[in-house]
Amino acid sequence: MTAFVTMRATLGWRPAFRAFVLWAMLVGVAGTGLMARRWLAPFTPEDFQSAIVPASIAACIAACLGAMMATACWEVRSCTYSWAVPGLLRSLNRELLVGGFAIGVFGAALGAAVHGALVNASWGPAVAAMLGYAAGASFMMPRGRVSGSFALIAIAAIFFAIPEIVAIVARIGPPGALAAMGIMLAVLRRHDATRIGRERLDAGASWLEAAGPDARLYGRKDPFKAVASHGAGEFQGVRRGDLDWLRALIHEVHGEQRGGLTANGARWAWAMLVIGGLTHAYLHALREQLPADFSSTFFPVAIVMSLMVVSAPVLPLLGVNRPLSRRRLAWLLWLRTQVEEAVVLGAVLTAFVAVAIVIELFVAVDAWAALGWWTQTLLAAFALLPFARWIRLHTIDGDPRVARSTGSAIFPGYIAGQAATMCLLLFGSWGVVVGWHDLTERLEAFAPVWTFGAWGGALLVAAACRWWWLLALRRFLERRDLVAA
Amino acid sequence: MTATNAISTESLTKTFGTRIALDGVTFAMPRGRVVGLVGRNGCGKTTLLRCLQGLALPTSGRASLFGVDGGRLGDANLARLGVVHQENRFLPWMTGKAHLDFVRSFYERWDTSRERRLVDAFELDLTQRIGTMSPGSMQKLAVITATCHHPEVLLLDEPASALDPPSREALFSTLFDLLREDEPAILISSHLLDDIERSVDWILCLDRGRVVRDEALDSLQERYQQWRVLPAASERRGDAFAKGFVEPWIRHASVESAGAVLIVEDAHAERDSFASRHGVMVDAQPVRLSQMFKVWTASSRDHAKVGVVVNGGGR
């Protein structure tokens, strides 16, 4: 036992950031699974309180722990020396197993604490924990993108079936826990470090590396590279016009993804629907303790956050041998961000319309009224995007340590920058919309004709923000310390 | 092949799709031998080393360390093996010291005094995080990781490619120390032929996946010679002059302003008769490994180039 995984899981910023992302993802999956289950076959509040909640909590913690430990294992396996160090890979296996047993004991203890004694029903959280641990470890133990997706589906299925799991375990007791332990051992055996090491290296490693844990979490690498040229591939001459260079810059950032910028826009729209929908549902579950407009704001903000996370940093473009002045590069980068944001805006609005049509068809709700609200908040977030980009520019892209490192999330500035950006978009767009409504109401009372004028004023402000963003980019590119040596 | 060889391969073939990386490679080396694995880019050096460690499995044939197939090496045999990869990947968040502490815990025979000696020799700052280390520092750390447990077999894939001259010096003196103390079998793959020439006692040369030389360096240096050939009559110069040399033991001929330079194999006894037959003066000199390497690897690629290779060097 090296205690390596434990050490890794508690050291540095990157594991903390990873844990946060994992936890958010798992809570989302758990919530979706349970909500879907409740909609299909409602369970009683008593069952929910006494059995389902403890088992869900145990499964959530276990899945997060399993994913963290599997990621730490994978990191060691990816090192060139790991295969030749005697006993290292087996010790990783042992640590993974010990983690599974420990989380099982934790689940049993939680069940015993809820029921006051170790009775049949108190094994429910232990079973859920061991299954969750196995699924979490499986999700972050890369064996290809497809099996990772299966693991995610398995996690959702566990939460969906938790009422059944706890009911069965309540009847049979310890044999249920033994069966769960067997499943867990079988799954972990499938991800045996020594086996994966062999397969990984013999396969040439590249595709598995691309489908590695961080790719699962942050989606930065795509093993199925199908380059979208954005016209860059067909360009045969010397690049002269801005359009030529703009194509090249867009290709540089989005060409790696299948479908390029268009596909990225669709991804962001999809992420908005999922994240925004979940958040909205949670806030609704909180009995609308927060203002309704606040919860609605999450929809556009979610996609904007996605944009901020996945949009390419500016810095790698610096120091690259291009026959471009910094002033022109700033202009081109500005154009690129405008194009990206326009694509996002279009994709999100399209998604809104699609959702509204579905809601109108199947639910007796005036979705078009909600759509108007969403559109306003989206436009507010769109107006604020230059500020968000500016924060990112100076806290993330402008930090030479971050820019020169492939593992940018290990730097505190990265997390701080993302957090600041999210806060700005989250609260800023909400504030803008609320403030805007107050303002228009006052203006309408004063003189209806001002309403249109105020819209025009808002557009002017948005345009000014964008112009200011261009100036900020120019100032940024003048920084000598960011030019690659 | 016998089980006493520390490293051995038998008809080792490895293919990646339709591309043949290794084609029936057979060789063996006992402990105490330092073998330079040389060849042009893509000739299969790294694949051979990976097959030996079990990082790649042979398509056919065998690759063994200590008589055990690479893919079946257990802990006991891995503890006798040291490896330095061409590109070393460590955990970037660890410091050098944390890394060595971590790796040390897996080896019973870890020699901390050797570790300290190497750290000093390489002038390595162990308090530095690996993620911020230069490629050269990471290479040094890889060498320390691979050598402090007294390995009986040491596989080095371009170990000096990222090192500055003093560090290269330290690396090779480390290897000599290792030889004196442990007598391991050392297989070094490198393009730095001058470094290889002064460090190894055996040459294994691959060309397009095949072994074209497997021989003691001393023997090669004795068998090969460089002849500087000067015409007795001043009018006989140029390409025509060199093209007249058609003896089968001439491996390479190039024209110089004053005459020609020939690389010859097993031709010591032919020198006087050659001189009298062609009416030339011959000045015989030792051959560097880099010159022999050109002959071995250029034979089939460059035979169309007039005057470069006369009779081929590959076997």
mmCIF file of N, CA and C in Angstrom, chain A residues 86-202:
data_model
loop_
_atom_site.group_PDB
_atom_site.id
_atom_site.type_symbol
_atom_site.label_atom_id
_atom_site.label_comp_id
_atom_site.label_asym_id
_atom_site.label_seq_id
_atom_site.Cartn_x
_atom_site.Cartn_y
_atom_site.Cartn_z
ATOM 1 N N PRO A 86 8.287 -2.403 -9.902
ATOM 2 C CA PRO A 86 7.652 -3.645 -9.440
ATOM 3 C C PRO A 86 6.606 -3.390 -8.358
ATOM 4 N N GLY A 87 5.437 -3.932 -8.572
ATOM 5 C CA GLY A 87 4.394 -3.865 -7.547
ATOM 6 C C GLY A 87 3.574 -2.596 -7.560
ATOM 7 N N LEU A 88 3.977 -1.622 -8.350
ATOM 8 C CA LEU A 88 3.263 -0.335 -8.323
ATOM 9 C C LEU A 88 1.818 -0.485 -8.792
ATOM 10 N N LEU A 89 1.642 -1.144 -9.922
ATOM 11 C CA LEU A 89 0.287 -1.246 -10.469
ATOM 12 C C LEU A 89 -0.607 -2.081 -9.558
ATOM 13 N N ARG A 90 -0.010 -3.130 -8.954
ATOM 14 C CA ARG A 90 -0.834 -3.938 -8.034
ATOM 15 C C ARG A 90 -1.216 -3.143 -6.797
ATOM 16 N N SER A 91 -0.305 -2.294 -6.350
ATOM 17 C CA SER A 91 -0.638 -1.500 -5.166
ATOM 18 C C SER A 91 -1.770 -0.523 -5.487
ATOM 19 N N LEU A 92 -1.801 -0.047 -6.727
ATOM 20 C CA LEU A 92 -2.911 0.832 -7.118
ATOM 21 C C LEU A 92 -4.230 0.065 -7.085
ATOM 22 N N ASN A 93 -4.172 -1.168 -7.573
ATOM 23 C CA ASN A 93 -5.375 -2.007 -7.513
ATOM 24 C C ASN A 93 -5.847 -2.170 -6.076
ATOM 25 N N ARG A 94 -4.880 -2.422 -5.199
ATOM 26 C CA ARG A 94 -5.243 -2.633 -3.788
ATOM 27 C C ARG A 94 -5.902 -1.386 -3.209
ATOM 28 N N GLU A 95 -5.313 -0.242 -3.533
ATOM 29 C CA GLU A 95 -5.871 0.994 -2.974
ATOM 30 C C GLU A 95 -7.297 1.219 -3.461
ATOM 31 N N LEU A 96 -7.509 0.892 -4.727
ATOM 32 C CA LEU A 96 -8.851 1.043 -5.286
ATOM 33 C C LEU A 96 -9.843 0.124 -4.567
ATOM 34 N N LEU A 97 -9.380 -1.089 -4.287
ATOM 35 C CA LEU A 97 -10.241 -2.051 -3.579
ATOM 36 C C LEU A 97 -10.521 -1.595 -2.146
ATOM 37 N N VAL A 98 -9.469 -1.145 -1.467
ATOM 38 C CA VAL A 98 -9.643 -0.702 -0.081
ATOM 39 C C VAL A 98 -10.636 0.451 -0.026
ATOM 40 N N GLY A 99 -10.527 1.349 -1.004
ATOM 41 C CA GLY A 99 -11.482 2.452 -1.061
ATOM 42 C C GLY A 99 -12.908 1.944 -1.182
ATOM 43 N N GLY A 100 -13.107 0.895 -1.983
ATOM 44 C CA GLY A 100 -14.445 0.324 -2.161
ATOM 45 C C GLY A 100 -14.984 -0.275 -0.871
ATOM 46 N N PHE A 101 -14.125 -1.004 -0.193
ATOM 47 C CA PHE A 101 -14.576 -1.600 1.072
ATOM 48 C C PHE A 101 -14.861 -0.518 2.120
ATOM 49 N N ALA A 102 -14.004 0.495 2.147
ATOM 50 C CA ALA A 102 -14.186 1.570 3.138
ATOM 51 C C ALA A 102 -15.512 2.293 2.904
ATOM 52 N N ILE A 103 -15.829 2.530 1.630
ATOM 53 C CA ILE A 103 -17.077 3.249 1.347
ATOM 54 C C ILE A 103 -18.273 2.344 1.660
ATOM 55 N N GLY A 104 -18.098 1.026 1.525
ATOM 56 C CA GLY A 104 -19.153 0.098 1.905
ATOM 57 C C GLY A 104 -19.409 0.157 3.410
ATOM 58 N N VAL A 105 -18.325 0.197 4.156
ATOM 59 C CA VAL A 105 -18.460 0.295 5.625
ATOM 60 C C VAL A 105 -19.116 1.614 5.999
ATOM 61 N N PHE A 106 -18.719 2.672 5.303
ATOM 62 C CA PHE A 106 -19.338 3.977 5.571
ATOM 63 C C PHE A 106 -20.845 3.910 5.321
ATOM 64 N N GLY A 107 -21.222 3.261 4.214
ATOM 65 C CA GLY A 107 -22.643 3.137 3.893
ATOM 66 C C GLY A 107 -23.391 2.368 4.964
ATOM 67 N N ALA A 108 -22.775 1.277 5.414
ATOM 68 C CA ALA A 108 -23.418 0.477 6.469
ATOM 69 C C ALA A 108 -23.567 1.291 7.745
ATOM 70 N N ALA A 109 -22.526 2.066 8.069
ATOM 71 C CA ALA A 109 -22.580 2.891 9.287
ATOM 72 C C ALA A 109 -23.667 3.946 9.157
ATOM 73 N N LEU A 110 -23.785 4.512 7.958
ATOM 74 C CA LEU A 110 -24.823 5.521 7.736
ATOM 75 C C LEU A 110 -26.209 4.894 7.894
ATOM 76 N N GLY A 111 -26.367 3.694 7.326
ATOM 77 C CA GLY A 111 -27.642 2.995 7.453
ATOM 78 C C GLY A 111 -27.969 2.679 8.900
ATOM 79 N N ALA A 112 -26.955 2.216 9.632
ATOM 80 C CA ALA A 112 -27.162 1.887 11.043
ATOM 81 C C ALA A 112 -27.529 3.136 11.833
ATOM 82 N N ALA A 113 -26.893 4.249 11.490
ATOM 83 C CA ALA A 113 -27.189 5.493 12.215
ATOM 84 C C ALA A 113 -28.619 5.948 11.938
ATOM 85 N N VAL A 114 -29.075 5.774 10.693
ATOM 86 C CA VAL A 114 -30.434 6.197 10.339
ATOM 87 C C VAL A 114 -31.467 5.310 11.025
ATOM 88 N N HIS A 115 -31.204 3.995 11.045
ATOM 89 C CA HIS A 115 -32.181 3.058 11.602
ATOM 90 C C HIS A 115 -31.964 2.758 13.080
ATOM 91 N N GLY A 116 -30.916 3.269 13.638
ATOM 92 C CA GLY A 116 -30.662 3.060 15.067
ATOM 93 C C GLY A 116 -30.007 1.746 15.375
ATOM 94 N N ALA A 117 -29.898 0.860 14.408
ATOM 95 C CA ALA A 117 -29.238 -0.440 14.616
ATOM 96 C C ALA A 117 -28.927 -1.036 13.256
ATOM 97 N N LEU A 118 -28.079 -2.078 13.264
ATOM 98 C CA LEU A 118 -27.720 -2.713 11.996
ATOM 99 C C LEU A 118 -28.774 -3.771 11.652
ATOM 100 N N VAL A 119 -29.878 -3.308 11.082
ATOM 101 C CA VAL A 119 -30.944 -4.214 10.672
ATOM 102 C C VAL A 119 -30.847 -4.400 9.157
ATOM 103 N N ASN A 120 -31.697 -5.234 8.607
ATOM 104 C CA ASN A 120 -31.670 -5.495 7.167
ATOM 105 C C ASN A 120 -31.719 -4.205 6.346
ATOM 106 N N ALA A 121 -32.638 -3.324 6.731
ATOM 107 C CA ALA A 121 -32.836 -2.096 5.939
ATOM 108 C C ALA A 121 -31.609 -1.197 5.964
ATOM 109 N N SER A 122 -30.801 -1.319 7.018
ATOM 110 C CA SER A 122 -29.659 -0.409 7.122
ATOM 111 C C SER A 122 -28.531 -0.788 6.164
ATOM 112 N N TRP A 123 -28.648 -1.922 5.471
ATOM 113 C CA TRP A 123 -27.631 -2.289 4.483
ATOM 114 C C TRP A 123 -27.850 -1.578 3.145
ATOM 115 N N GLY A 124 -29.005 -0.933 3.019
ATOM 116 C CA GLY A 124 -29.318 -0.249 1.763
ATOM 117 C C GLY A 124 -28.251 0.757 1.341
ATOM 118 N N PRO A 125 -27.873 1.694 2.216
ATOM 119 C CA PRO A 125 -26.829 2.661 1.832
ATOM 120 C C PRO A 125 -25.499 1.981 1.492
ATOM 121 N N ALA A 126 -25.190 0.874 2.183
ATOM 122 C CA ALA A 126 -23.927 0.171 1.884
ATOM 123 C C ALA A 126 -23.945 -0.374 0.459
ATOM 124 N N VAL A 127 -25.080 -0.975 0.087
ATOM 125 C CA VAL A 127 -25.202 -1.523 -1.269
ATOM 126 C C VAL A 127 -25.122 -0.399 -2.302
ATOM 127 N N ALA A 128 -25.873 0.666 -2.035
ATOM 128 C CA ALA A 128 -25.851 1.796 -2.977
ATOM 129 C C ALA A 128 -24.441 2.368 -3.082
ATOM 130 N N ALA A 129 -23.739 2.436 -1.941
ATOM 131 C CA ALA A 129 -22.384 2.999 -1.944
ATOM 132 C C ALA A 129 -21.436 2.145 -2.779
ATOM 133 N N MET A 130 -21.497 0.827 -2.603
ATOM 134 C CA MET A 130 -20.565 -0.033 -3.343
ATOM 135 C C MET A 130 -20.855 -0.006 -4.849
ATOM 136 N N LEU A 131 -22.132 0.012 -5.194
ATOM 137 C CA LEU A 131 -22.476 0.095 -6.621
ATOM 138 C C LEU A 131 -22.057 1.448 -7.197
ATOM 139 N N GLY A 132 -22.317 2.497 -6.413
ATOM 140 C CA GLY A 132 -21.926 3.841 -6.864
ATOM 141 C C GLY A 132 -20.424 3.951 -7.013
ATOM 142 N N TYR A 133 -19.696 3.358 -6.088
ATOM 143 C CA TYR A 133 -18.231 3.411 -6.141
ATOM 144 C C TYR A 133 -17.724 2.713 -7.404
ATOM 145 N N ALA A 134 -18.273 1.550 -7.673
ATOM 146 C CA ALA A 134 -17.834 0.806 -8.862
ATOM 147 C C ALA A 134 -18.141 1.590 -10.131
ATOM 148 N N ALA A 135 -19.332 2.183 -10.188
ATOM 149 C CA ALA A 135 -19.701 2.935 -11.390
ATOM 150 C C ALA A 135 -18.851 4.197 -11.527
ATOM 151 N N GLY A 136 -18.598 4.866 -10.412
ATOM 152 C CA GLY A 136 -17.771 6.085 -10.441
ATOM 153 C C GLY A 136 -16.360 5.766 -10.900
ATOM 154 N N ALA A 137 -15.788 4.686 -10.360
ATOM 155 C CA ALA A 137 -14.434 4.301 -10.763
ATOM 156 C C ALA A 137 -14.409 3.927 -12.235
ATOM 157 N N SER A 138 -15.450 3.248 -12.657
ATOM 158 C CA SER A 138 -15.533 2.812 -14.048
ATOM 159 C C SER A 138 -15.609 4.011 -14.984
ATOM 160 N N PHE A 139 -16.337 5.012 -14.568
ATOM 161 C CA PHE A 139 -16.507 6.201 -15.408
ATOM 162 C C PHE A 139 -15.171 6.892 -15.669
ATOM 163 N N MET A 140 -14.338 6.962 -14.650
ATOM 164 C CA MET A 140 -13.083 7.692 -14.809
ATOM 165 C C MET A 140 -11.893 6.799 -15.129
ATOM 166 N N MET A 141 -12.148 5.530 -15.372
ATOM 167 C CA MET A 141 -11.046 4.626 -15.740
ATOM 168 C C MET A 141 -11.147 4.391 -17.235
ATOM 169 N N PRO A 142 -10.399 5.124 -18.023
ATOM 170 C CA PRO A 142 -10.673 5.128 -19.462
ATOM 171 C C PRO A 142 -10.452 3.771 -20.123
ATOM 172 N N ARG A 143 -11.479 3.307 -20.740
ATOM 173 C CA ARG A 143 -11.365 2.132 -21.615
ATOM 174 C C ARG A 143 -12.051 2.460 -22.926
ATOM 175 N N GLY A 144 -12.007 3.735 -23.232
ATOM 176 C CA GLY A 144 -12.680 4.165 -24.456
ATOM 177 C C GLY A 144 -13.894 4.990 -24.095
ATOM 178 N N ARG A 145 -14.243 5.854 -25.003
ATOM 179 C CA ARG A 145 -15.320 6.794 -24.722
ATOM 180 C C ARG A 145 -16.658 6.092 -24.551
ATOM 181 N N VAL A 146 -16.891 5.051 -25.305
ATOM 182 C CA VAL A 146 -18.194 4.396 -25.259
ATOM 183 C C VAL A 146 -18.434 3.773 -23.893
ATOM 184 N N SER A 147 -17.436 3.033 -23.369
ATOM 185 C CA SER A 147 -17.647 2.393 -22.071
ATOM 186 C C SER A 147 -17.776 3.442 -20.980
ATOM 187 N N GLY A 148 -17.125 4.599 -21.159
ATOM 188 C CA GLY A 148 -17.292 5.679 -20.191
ATOM 189 C C GLY A 148 -18.724 6.165 -20.175
ATOM 190 N N SER A 149 -19.330 6.233 -21.341
ATOM 191 C CA SER A 149 -20.728 6.649 -21.410
ATOM 192 C C SER A 149 -21.622 5.623 -20.729
ATOM 193 N N PHE A 150 -21.287 4.347 -20.903
ATOM 194 C CA PHE A 150 -22.055 3.296 -20.230
ATOM 195 C C PHE A 150 -21.973 3.454 -18.710
ATOM 196 N N ALA A 151 -20.780 3.807 -18.240
ATOM 197 C CA ALA A 151 -20.611 3.984 -16.788
ATOM 198 C C ALA A 151 -21.492 5.118 -16.292
ATOM 199 N N LEU A 152 -21.560 6.196 -17.086
ATOM 200 C CA LEU A 152 -22.398 7.329 -16.684
ATOM 201 C C LEU A 152 -23.869 6.913 -16.667
ATOM 202 N N ILE A 153 -24.248 6.130 -17.661
ATOM 203 C CA ILE A 153 -25.625 5.629 -17.690
ATOM 204 C C ILE A 153 -25.874 4.721 -16.488
ATOM 205 N N ALA A 154 -24.840 3.922 -16.132
ATOM 206 C CA ALA A 154 -24.981 3.034 -14.975
ATOM 207 C C ALA A 154 -25.197 3.841 -13.699
ATOM 208 N N ILE A 155 -24.470 4.955 -13.572
ATOM 209 C CA ILE A 155 -24.646 5.803 -12.382
ATOM 210 C C ILE A 155 -26.088 6.321 -12.338
ATOM 211 N N ALA A 156 -26.563 6.809 -13.491
ATOM 212 C CA ALA A 156 -27.945 7.316 -13.538
ATOM 213 C C ALA A 156 -28.934 6.198 -13.203
ATOM 214 N N ALA A 157 -28.646 4.988 -13.717
ATOM 215 C CA ALA A 157 -29.555 3.860 -13.468
ATOM 216 C C ALA A 157 -29.587 3.494 -11.980
ATOM 217 N N ILE A 158 -28.431 3.592 -11.333
ATOM 218 C CA ILE A 158 -28.388 3.277 -9.894
ATOM 219 C C ILE A 158 -29.301 4.234 -9.135
ATOM 220 N N PHE A 159 -29.186 5.525 -9.451
ATOM 221 C CA PHE A 159 -30.032 6.486 -8.733
ATOM 222 C C PHE A 159 -31.504 6.287 -9.088
ATOM 223 N N PHE A 160 -31.744 5.942 -10.344
ATOM 224 C CA PHE A 160 -33.126 5.701 -10.763
ATOM 225 C C PHE A 160 -33.712 4.523 -9.989
ATOM 226 N N ALA A 161 -32.886 3.528 -9.747
ATOM 227 C CA ALA A 161 -33.389 2.298 -9.138
ATOM 228 C C ALA A 161 -33.164 2.234 -7.628
ATOM 229 N N ILE A 162 -32.744 3.327 -7.029
ATOM 230 C CA ILE A 162 -32.462 3.266 -5.599
ATOM 231 C C ILE A 162 -33.667 2.817 -4.758
ATOM 232 N N PRO A 163 -34.883 3.284 -5.073
ATOM 233 C CA PRO A 163 -36.027 2.783 -4.282
ATOM 234 C C PRO A 163 -36.142 1.258 -4.347
ATOM 235 N N GLU A 164 -35.920 0.689 -5.534
ATOM 236 C CA GLU A 164 -35.990 -0.781 -5.663
ATOM 237 C C GLU A 164 -34.827 -1.438 -4.907
ATOM 238 N N ILE A 165 -33.646 -0.831 -5.030
ATOM 239 C CA ILE A 165 -32.470 -1.415 -4.370
ATOM 240 C C ILE A 165 -32.683 -1.473 -2.862
ATOM 241 N N VAL A 166 -33.110 -0.358 -2.290
ATOM 242 C CA VAL A 166 -33.276 -0.350 -0.835
ATOM 243 C C VAL A 166 -34.414 -1.280 -0.414
ATOM 244 N N ALA A 167 -35.427 -1.404 -1.270
ATOM 245 C CA ALA A 167 -36.547 -2.304 -0.916
ATOM 246 C C ALA A 167 -36.078 -3.762 -0.912
ATOM 247 N N ILE A 168 -35.298 -4.129 -1.914
ATOM 248 C CA ILE A 168 -34.806 -5.522 -1.981
ATOM 249 C C ILE A 168 -33.876 -5.803 -0.810
ATOM 250 N N VAL A 169 -32.967 -4.878 -0.552
ATOM 251 C CA VAL A 169 -31.998 -5.093 0.537
ATOM 252 C C VAL A 169 -32.718 -5.156 1.883
ATOM 253 N N ALA A 170 -33.769 -4.382 2.024
ATOM 254 C CA ALA A 170 -34.527 -4.422 3.285
ATOM 255 C C ALA A 170 -35.117 -5.809 3.521
ATOM 256 N N ARG A 171 -35.395 -6.524 2.418
ATOM 257 C CA ARG A 171 -35.964 -7.877 2.574
ATOM 258 C C ARG A 171 -34.877 -8.924 2.830
ATOM 259 N N ILE A 172 -33.759 -8.824 2.081
ATOM 260 C CA ILE A 172 -32.780 -9.922 2.173
ATOM 261 C C ILE A 172 -31.588 -9.598 3.075
ATOM 262 N N GLY A 173 -31.323 -8.330 3.343
ATOM 263 C CA GLY A 173 -30.273 -7.954 4.276
ATOM 264 C C GLY A 173 -28.863 -8.202 3.772
ATOM 265 N N PRO A 174 -27.973 -8.784 4.616
ATOM 266 C CA PRO A 174 -26.545 -8.921 4.279
ATOM 267 C C PRO A 174 -26.268 -9.605 2.942
ATOM 268 N N PRO A 175 -27.037 -10.623 2.498
ATOM 269 C CA PRO A 175 -26.730 -11.196 1.174
ATOM 270 C C PRO A 175 -26.761 -10.154 0.059
ATOM 271 N N GLY A 176 -27.604 -9.177 0.206
ATOM 272 C CA GLY A 176 -27.647 -8.093 -0.780
ATOM 273 C C GLY A 176 -26.332 -7.332 -0.798
ATOM 274 N N ALA A 177 -25.800 -7.083 0.416
ATOM 275 C CA ALA A 177 -24.516 -6.371 0.494
ATOM 276 C C ALA A 177 -23.405 -7.217 -0.117
ATOM 277 N N LEU A 178 -23.481 -8.537 0.119
ATOM 278 C CA LEU A 178 -22.463 -9.431 -0.461
ATOM 279 C C LEU A 178 -22.533 -9.424 -1.984
ATOM 280 N N ALA A 179 -23.759 -9.412 -2.505
ATOM 281 C CA ALA A 179 -23.918 -9.381 -3.962
ATOM 282 C C ALA A 179 -23.346 -8.089 -4.535
ATOM 283 N N ALA A 180 -23.626 -6.967 -3.842
ATOM 284 C CA ALA A 180 -23.096 -5.675 -4.311
ATOM 285 C C ALA A 180 -21.573 -5.685 -4.269
ATOM 286 N N MET A 181 -21.025 -6.311 -3.220
ATOM 287 C CA MET A 181 -19.568 -6.391 -3.108
ATOM 288 C C MET A 181 -19.001 -7.202 -4.279
ATOM 289 N N GLY A 182 -19.696 -8.278 -4.621
ATOM 290 C CA GLY A 182 -19.253 -9.096 -5.751
ATOM 291 C C GLY A 182 -19.258 -8.304 -7.046
ATOM 292 N N ILE A 183 -20.335 -7.530 -7.244
ATOM 293 C CA ILE A 183 -20.400 -6.698 -8.467
ATOM 294 C C ILE A 183 -19.260 -5.694 -8.475
ATOM 295 N N MET A 184 -19.041 -5.097 -7.312
ATOM 296 C CA MET A 184 -17.973 -4.089 -7.231
ATOM 297 C C MET A 184 -16.615 -4.716 -7.557
ATOM 298 N N LEU A 185 -16.356 -5.893 -6.976
ATOM 299 C CA LEU A 185 -15.072 -6.559 -7.230
ATOM 300 C C LEU A 185 -14.920 -6.910 -8.706
ATOM 301 N N ALA A 186 -16.016 -7.369 -9.311
ATOM 302 C CA ALA A 186 -15.949 -7.744 -10.732
ATOM 303 C C ALA A 186 -15.651 -6.522 -11.599
ATOM 304 N N VAL A 187 -16.308 -5.407 -11.269
ATOM 305 C CA VAL A 187 -16.079 -4.188 -12.064
ATOM 306 C C VAL A 187 -14.645 -3.707 -11.893
ATOM 307 N N LEU A 188 -14.163 -3.703 -10.643
ATOM 308 C CA LEU A 188 -12.797 -3.215 -10.407
ATOM 309 C C LEU A 188 -11.779 -4.159 -11.041
ATOM 310 N N ARG A 189 -12.106 -5.426 -11.057
ATOM 311 C CA ARG A 189 -11.219 -6.403 -11.695
ATOM 312 C C ARG A 189 -11.099 -6.108 -13.205
ATOM 313 N N ARG A 190 -12.217 -5.687 -13.771
ATOM 314 C CA ARG A 190 -12.209 -5.355 -15.192
ATOM 315 C C ARG A 190 -11.272 -4.189 -15.469
ATOM 316 N N HIS A 191 -11.119 -3.323 -14.473
ATOM 317 C CA HIS A 191 -10.234 -2.164 -14.647
ATOM 318 C C HIS A 191 -8.884 -2.386 -13.986
ATOM 319 N N ASP A 192 -8.508 -3.636 -13.844
ATOM 320 C CA ASP A 192 -7.229 -3.984 -13.243
ATOM 321 C C ASP A 192 -6.092 -3.180 -13.895
ATOM 322 N N ALA A 193 -5.281 -2.555 -13.046
ATOM 323 C CA ALA A 193 -4.240 -1.655 -13.564
ATOM 324 C C ALA A 193 -3.265 -2.370 -14.481
ATOM 325 N N THR A 194 -2.926 -3.581 -14.154
ATOM 326 C CA THR A 194 -1.919 -4.272 -14.959
ATOM 327 C C THR A 194 -2.470 -4.596 -16.339
ATOM 328 N N ARG A 195 -3.727 -4.950 -16.403
ATOM 329 C CA ARG A 195 -4.332 -5.262 -17.702
ATOM 330 C C ARG A 195 -4.402 -4.014 -18.564
ATOM 331 N N ILE A 196 -4.844 -2.921 -17.964
ATOM 332 C CA ILE A 196 -5.011 -1.705 -18.745
ATOM 333 C C ILE A 196 -3.653 -1.199 -19.220
ATOM 334 N N GLY A 197 -2.658 -1.318 -18.360
ATOM 335 C CA GLY A 197 -1.322 -0.889 -18.760
ATOM 336 C C GLY A 197 -0.892 -1.579 -20.029
ATOM 337 N N ARG A 198 -1.087 -2.882 -20.082
ATOM 338 C CA ARG A 198 -0.685 -3.655 -21.249
ATOM 339 C C ARG A 198 -1.457 -3.203 -22.487
ATOM 340 N N GLU A 199 -2.771 -3.136 -22.342
ATOM 341 C CA GLU A 199 -3.592 -2.788 -23.498
ATOM 342 C C GLU A 199 -3.310 -1.374 -23.973
ATOM 343 N N ARG A 200 -3.150 -0.494 -22.998
ATOM 344 C CA ARG A 200 -2.937 0.905 -23.328
ATOM 345 C C ARG A 200 -1.667 1.064 -24.151
ATOM 346 N N LEU A 201 -0.597 0.474 -23.658
ATOM 347 C CA LEU A 201 0.677 0.697 -24.309
ATOM 348 C C LEU A 201 0.776 -0.050 -25.622
ATOM 349 N N ASP A 202 0.168 -1.193 -25.684
ATOM 350 C CA ASP A 202 0.243 -1.936 -26.930
ATOM 351 C C ASP A 202 -0.585 -1.257 -28.014
#
